[in-house]
Every structure is written in C-alpha cells, then in structure tokens.
PDB file of N, CA and C in Angstrom:
ATOM      1  N   ALA V  20     115.374 104.812  87.328  1.00  0.00           N
ATOM      2  CA  ALA V  20     114.486 103.953  88.011  1.00  0.00           C
ATOM      3  C   ALA V  20     114.425 102.599  87.214  1.00  0.00           C
ATOM      4  N   ASP V  21     114.201 101.566  87.963  1.00  0.00           N
ATOM      5  CA  ASP V  21     114.284 100.214  87.342  1.00  0.00           C
ATOM      6  C   ASP V  21     112.957  99.858  86.696  1.00  0.00           C
ATOM      7  N   GLU V  22     112.902  98.841  85.867  1.00  0.00           N
ATOM      8  CA  GLU V  22     111.733  98.390  85.215  1.00  0.00           C
ATOM      9  C   GLU V  22     110.633  97.914  86.149  1.00  0.00           C
ATOM     10  N   ALA V  23     111.045  97.406  87.331  1.00  0.00           N
ATOM     11  CA  ALA V  23     109.990  96.904  88.296  1.00  0.00           C
ATOM     12  C   ALA V  23     109.142  98.028  88.868  1.00  0.00           C
ATOM     13  N   LEU V  24     109.856  99.186  89.029  1.00  0.00           N
ATOM     14  CA  LEU V  24     109.075 100.384  89.452  1.00  0.00           C
ATOM     15  C   LEU V  24     108.088 100.736  88.384  1.00  0.00           C
ATOM     16  N   PHE V  25     108.504 100.788  87.112  1.00  0.00           N
ATOM     17  CA  PHE V  25     107.586 101.212  86.067  1.00  0.00           C
ATOM     18  C   PHE V  25     106.335 100.217  85.970  1.00  0.00           C
ATOM     19  N   GLU V  26     106.646  99.000  86.103  1.00  0.00           N
ATOM     20  CA  GLU V  26     105.678  97.885  86.131  1.00  0.00           C
ATOM     21  C   GLU V  26     104.635  98.066  87.228  1.00  0.00           C
ATOM     22  N   ALA V  27     105.097  98.403  88.441  1.00  0.00           N
ATOM     23  CA  ALA V  27     104.279  98.664  89.608  1.00  0.00           C
ATOM     24  C   ALA V  27     103.386  99.883  89.273  1.00  0.00           C
ATOM     25  N   LEU V  28     103.973 100.914  88.726  1.00  0.00           N
ATOM     26  CA  LEU V  28     103.161 102.070  88.436  1.00  0.00           C
ATOM     27  C   LEU V  28     102.108 101.844  87.369  1.00  0.00           C
ATOM     28  N   ARG V  29     102.484 101.095  86.367  1.00  0.00           N
ATOM     29  CA  ARG V  29     101.445 100.727  85.313  1.00  0.00           C
ATOM     30  C   ARG V  29     100.262  99.919  85.872  1.00  0.00           C
ATOM     31  N   ALA V  30     100.638  98.958  86.763  1.00  0.00           N
ATOM     32  CA  ALA V  30      99.597  98.139  87.348  1.00  0.00           C
ATOM     33  C   ALA V  30      98.676  98.990  88.256  1.00  0.00           C
ATOM     34  N   HIS V  31      99.314  99.898  89.002  1.00  0.00           N
ATOM     35  CA  HIS V  31      98.429 100.727  89.922  1.00  0.00           C
ATOM     36  C   HIS V  31      97.514 101.583  89.047  1.00  0.00           C
ATOM     37  N   VAL V  32      98.068 102.320  88.115  1.00  0.00           N
ATOM     38  CA  VAL V  32      97.276 103.144  87.195  1.00  0.00           C
ATOM     39  C   VAL V  32      96.144 102.392  86.489  1.00  0.00           C
ATOM     40  N   LYS V  33      96.415 101.176  86.045  1.00  0.00           N
ATOM     41  CA  LYS V  33      95.511 100.314  85.409  1.00  0.00           C
ATOM     42  C   LYS V  33      94.313 100.001  86.294  1.00  0.00           C
ATOM     43  N   ALA V  34      94.631  99.729  87.619  1.00  0.00           N
ATOM     44  CA  ALA V  34      93.558  99.393  88.622  1.00  0.00           C
ATOM     45  C   ALA V  34      92.788 100.631  89.099  1.00  0.00           C
ATOM     46  N   GLU V  35      93.374 101.858  89.031  1.00  0.00           N
ATOM     47  CA  GLU V  35      92.715 102.960  89.603  1.00  0.00           C
ATOM     48  C   GLU V  35      91.993 103.958  88.628  1.00  0.00           C
ATOM     49  N   ILE V  36      92.466 103.989  87.426  1.00  0.00           N
ATOM     50  CA  ILE V  36      91.822 104.936  86.502  1.00  0.00           C
ATOM     51  C   ILE V  36      91.398 104.256  85.195  1.00  0.00           C
ATOM     52  N   GLY V  37      90.558 104.977  84.544  1.00  0.00           N
ATOM     53  CA  GLY V  37      90.052 104.495  83.140  1.00  0.00           C
ATOM     54  C   GLY V  37      91.201 104.472  82.101  1.00  0.00           C
ATOM     55  N   VAL V  38      91.043 103.691  81.053  1.00  0.00           N
ATOM     56  CA  VAL V  38      92.043 103.486  80.030  1.00  0.00           C
ATOM     57  C   VAL V  38      92.264 104.774  79.363  1.00  0.00           C
ATOM     58  N   TRP V  39      91.274 105.634  79.153  1.00  0.00           N
ATOM     59  CA  TRP V  39      91.515 106.900  78.487  1.00  0.00           C
ATOM     60  C   TRP V  39      92.311 107.986  79.271  1.00  0.00           C
ATOM     61  N   LYS V  40      92.585 107.542  80.574  1.00  0.00           N
ATOM     62  CA  LYS V  40      93.472 108.515  81.311  1.00  0.00           C
ATOM     63  C   LYS V  40      94.851 107.993  81.490  1.00  0.00           C
ATOM     64  N   TYR V  41      95.117 106.817  80.865  1.00  0.00           N
ATOM     65  CA  TYR V  41      96.573 106.334  80.986  1.00  0.00           C
ATOM     66  C   TYR V  41      97.555 107.326  80.518  1.00  0.00           C
ATOM     67  N   PRO V  42      98.765 107.425  81.065  1.00  0.00           N
ATOM     68  CA  PRO V  42      99.768 108.333  80.649  1.00  0.00           C
ATOM     69  C   PRO V  42     100.348 107.671  79.305  1.00  0.00           C
ATOM     70  N   ARG V  43     100.697 108.436  78.370  1.00  0.00           N
ATOM     71  CA  ARG V  43     101.328 107.900  77.125  1.00  0.00           C
ATOM     72  C   ARG V  43     102.694 107.358  77.357  1.00  0.00           C
ATOM     73  N   TRP V  44     103.399 107.941  78.294  1.00  0.00           N
ATOM     74  CA  TRP V  44     104.763 107.558  78.550  1.00  0.00           C
ATOM     75  C   TRP V  44     105.204 107.913  79.989  1.00  0.00           C
ATOM     76  N   LEU V  45     106.176 107.211  80.450  1.00  0.00           N
ATOM     77  CA  LEU V  45     106.623 107.438  81.745  1.00  0.00           C
ATOM     78  C   LEU V  45     108.198 107.752  81.738  1.00  0.00           C
ATOM     79  N   GLU V  46     108.558 108.725  82.479  1.00  0.00           N
ATOM     80  CA  GLU V  46     110.062 109.057  82.509  1.00  0.00           C
ATOM     81  C   GLU V  46     110.445 109.354  83.963  1.00  0.00           C
ATOM     82  N   ALA V  47     111.487 108.774  84.460  1.00  0.00           N
ATOM     83  CA  ALA V  47     111.981 109.087  85.811  1.00  0.00           C
ATOM     84  C   ALA V  47     112.938 110.176  85.639  1.00  0.00           C
ATOM     85  N   VAL V  48     112.799 111.165  86.531  1.00  0.00           N
ATOM     86  CA  VAL V  48     113.608 112.423  86.575  1.00  0.00           C
ATOM     87  C   VAL V  48     114.081 112.624  88.046  1.00  0.00           C
ATOM     88  N   ASP V  49     115.262 113.246  88.114  1.00  0.00           N
ATOM     89  CA  ASP V  49     115.828 113.473  89.462  1.00  0.00           C
ATOM     90  C   ASP V  49     115.135 114.579  90.193  1.00  0.00           C
ATOM     91  N   ASP V  50     114.617 115.606  89.402  1.00  0.00           N
ATOM     92  CA  ASP V  50     113.979 116.876  89.988  1.00  0.00           C
ATOM     93  C   ASP V  50     113.063 117.354  89.126  1.00  0.00           C
ATOM     94  N   LEU V  51     111.955 118.024  89.480  1.00  0.00           N
ATOM     95  CA  LEU V  51     111.037 118.679  88.736  1.00  0.00           C
ATOM     96  C   LEU V  51     111.307 120.202  88.723  1.00  0.00           C
ATOM     97  N   PRO V  52     111.043 120.906  87.566  1.00  0.00           N
ATOM     98  CA  PRO V  52     111.199 122.341  87.530  1.00  0.00           C
ATOM     99  C   PRO V  52     110.158 123.067  88.395  1.00  0.00           C
ATOM    100  N   LYS V  53     110.672 123.859  89.311  1.00  0.00           N
ATOM    101  CA  LYS V  53     109.683 124.599  90.208  1.00  0.00           C
ATOM    102  C   LYS V  53     109.961 126.075  90.217  1.00  0.00           C
ATOM    103  N   THR V  54     108.824 126.837  90.604  1.00  0.00           N
ATOM    104  CA  THR V  54     108.930 128.263  90.766  1.00  0.00           C
ATOM    105  C   THR V  54     109.653 128.502  92.081  1.00  0.00           C
ATOM    106  N   ALA V  55     109.838 129.864  92.322  1.00  0.00           N
ATOM    107  CA  ALA V  55     110.496 130.275  93.521  1.00  0.00           C
ATOM    108  C   ALA V  55     109.620 129.974  94.809  1.00  0.00           C
ATOM    109  N   THR V  56     108.408 129.784  94.601  1.00  0.00           N
ATOM    110  CA  THR V  56     107.468 129.432  95.688  1.00  0.00           C
ATOM    111  C   THR V  56     107.276 127.903  95.852  1.00  0.00           C
ATOM    112  N   GLY V  57     107.912 127.136  95.002  1.00  0.00           N
ATOM    113  CA  GLY V  57     107.849 125.708  95.088  1.00  0.00           C
ATOM    114  C   GLY V  57     106.834 124.966  94.335  1.00  0.00           C
ATOM    115  N   LYS V  58     106.074 125.810  93.481  1.00  0.00           N
ATOM    116  CA  LYS V  58     105.085 125.099  92.555  1.00  0.00           C
ATOM    117  C   LYS V  58     105.801 124.466  91.384  1.00  0.00           C
ATOM    118  N   ILE V  59     105.226 123.369  90.919  1.00  0.00           N
ATOM    119  CA  ILE V  59     105.808 122.688  89.688  1.00  0.00           C
ATOM    120  C   ILE V  59     105.439 123.492  88.498  1.00  0.00           C
ATOM    121  N   GLN V  60     106.435 123.723  87.577  1.00  0.00           N
ATOM    122  CA  GLN V  60     106.241 124.447  86.359  1.00  0.00           C
ATOM    123  C   GLN V  60     105.803 123.523  85.238  1.00  0.00           C
ATOM    124  N   ARG V  61     104.455 123.309  85.206  1.00  0.00           N
ATOM    125  CA  ARG V  61     103.874 122.370  84.257  1.00  0.00           C
ATOM    126  C   ARG V  61     104.226 122.697  82.822  1.00  0.00           C
ATOM    127  N   PHE V  62     104.202 124.036  82.577  1.00  0.00           N
ATOM    128  CA  PHE V  62     104.550 124.410  81.163  1.00  0.00           C
ATOM    129  C   PHE V  62     105.854 123.962  80.642  1.00  0.00           C
ATOM    130  N   ARG V  63     106.838 123.832  81.645  1.00  0.00           N
ATOM    131  CA  ARG V  63     108.188 123.417  81.240  1.00  0.00           C
ATOM    132  C   ARG V  63     108.193 121.847  81.032  1.00  0.00           C
ATOM    133  N   LEU V  64     107.285 121.218  81.808  1.00  0.00           N
ATOM    134  CA  LEU V  64     107.174 119.793  81.562  1.00  0.00           C
ATOM    135  C   LEU V  64     106.623 119.441  80.180  1.00  0.00           C
ATOM    136  N   ARG V  65     105.656 120.179  79.783  1.00  0.00           N
ATOM    137  CA  ARG V  65     104.998 120.028  78.481  1.00  0.00           C
ATOM    138  C   ARG V  65     106.120 120.241  77.416  1.00  0.00           C
ATOM    139  N   GLN V  66     107.028 121.145  77.587  1.00  0.00           N
ATOM    140  CA  GLN V  66     108.048 121.426  76.557  1.00  0.00           C
ATOM    141  C   GLN V  66     109.111 120.296  76.440  1.00  0.00           C
ATOM    142  N   CYS V  67     109.267 119.508  77.413  1.00  0.00           N
ATOM    143  CA  CYS V  67     110.165 118.358  77.397  1.00  0.00           C
ATOM    144  C   CYS V  67     109.624 117.112  76.551  1.00  0.00           C
ATOM    145  N   GLN V  68     110.604 116.585  75.970  1.00  0.00           N
ATOM    146  CA  GLN V  68     110.169 115.282  75.194  1.00  0.00           C
ATOM    147  C   GLN V  68     110.714 114.122  75.903  1.00  0.00           C
ATOM    148  N   VAL V  69     110.291 112.986  75.555  1.00  0.00           N
ATOM    149  CA  VAL V  69     110.786 111.833  76.127  1.00  0.00           C
ATOM    150  C   VAL V  69     112.239 111.577  75.727  1.00  0.00           C
ATOM    151  N   GLY V  70     113.067 111.364  76.851  1.00  0.00           N
ATOM    152  CA  GLY V  70     114.437 111.233  76.576  1.00  0.00           C
ATOM    153  C   GLY V  70     114.763 109.726  76.576  1.00  0.00           C
ATOM    154  N   GLU V  71     116.000 109.349  76.859  1.00  0.00           N
ATOM    155  CA  GLU V  71     116.385 107.933  76.887  1.00  0.00           C
ATOM    156  C   GLU V  71     115.712 107.223  78.117  1.00  0.00           C
ATOM    157  N   GLY V  72     115.350 107.965  79.154  1.00  0.00           N
ATOM    158  CA  GLY V  72     114.749 107.349  80.369  1.00  0.00           C
ATOM    159  C   GLY V  72     113.286 107.071  80.073  1.00  0.00           C
ATOM    160  N   GLY V  73     112.657 107.673  79.113  1.00  0.00           N
ATOM    161  CA  GLY V  73     111.241 107.549  78.881  1.00  0.00           C
ATOM    162  C   GLY V  73     110.879 106.044  78.442  1.00  0.00           C
ATOM    163  N   ARG V  74     109.795 105.644  78.883  1.00  0.00           N
ATOM    164  CA  ARG V  74     109.299 104.299  78.611  1.00  0.00           C
ATOM    165  C   ARG V  74     107.803 104.429  78.223  1.00  0.00           C
ATOM    166  N   ASP V  75     107.426 103.694  77.237  1.00  0.00           N
ATOM    167  CA  ASP V  75     106.016 103.648  76.853  1.00  0.00           C
ATOM    168  C   ASP V  75     105.192 103.206  78.023  1.00  0.00           C
ATOM    169  N   ALA V  76     104.056 103.843  78.266  1.00  0.00           N
ATOM    170  CA  ALA V  76     103.165 103.394  79.362  1.00  0.00           C
ATOM    171  C   ALA V  76     102.283 102.254  78.998  1.00  0.00           C
TER     172      ALA V  76
END
C-alpha cells in the first residue's frame, strides 16, 4: 500500500476515535489468517510483529 492510503487512514481514525484508541502501527497485508468458517484468527495476528511493511501510526 502506498503512503497516501496510510495518511488517509490516519486522518480518518483521528477524526473518528479518541487518541487513546489510535493503533500503534499499521501494516498492509495481502490476506488475513482465517478459520475454516471464515472468521479472522486474531490470536495469529497478535503473534505477528511489524515487518518491513509496517508503519508507525
């Protein structure tokens, strides 16, 4: 994802939610880990660390 998309996301979050809820970082991924029924496996997302695609929010 390009920097313009991340800037738009930051601006939207800043306008919609409180500062204490800001994400610490943003990372663009091609696909999210899902279960057989299609639910996102949040525990696997927590295990991931910011890679080269991650940007400070």
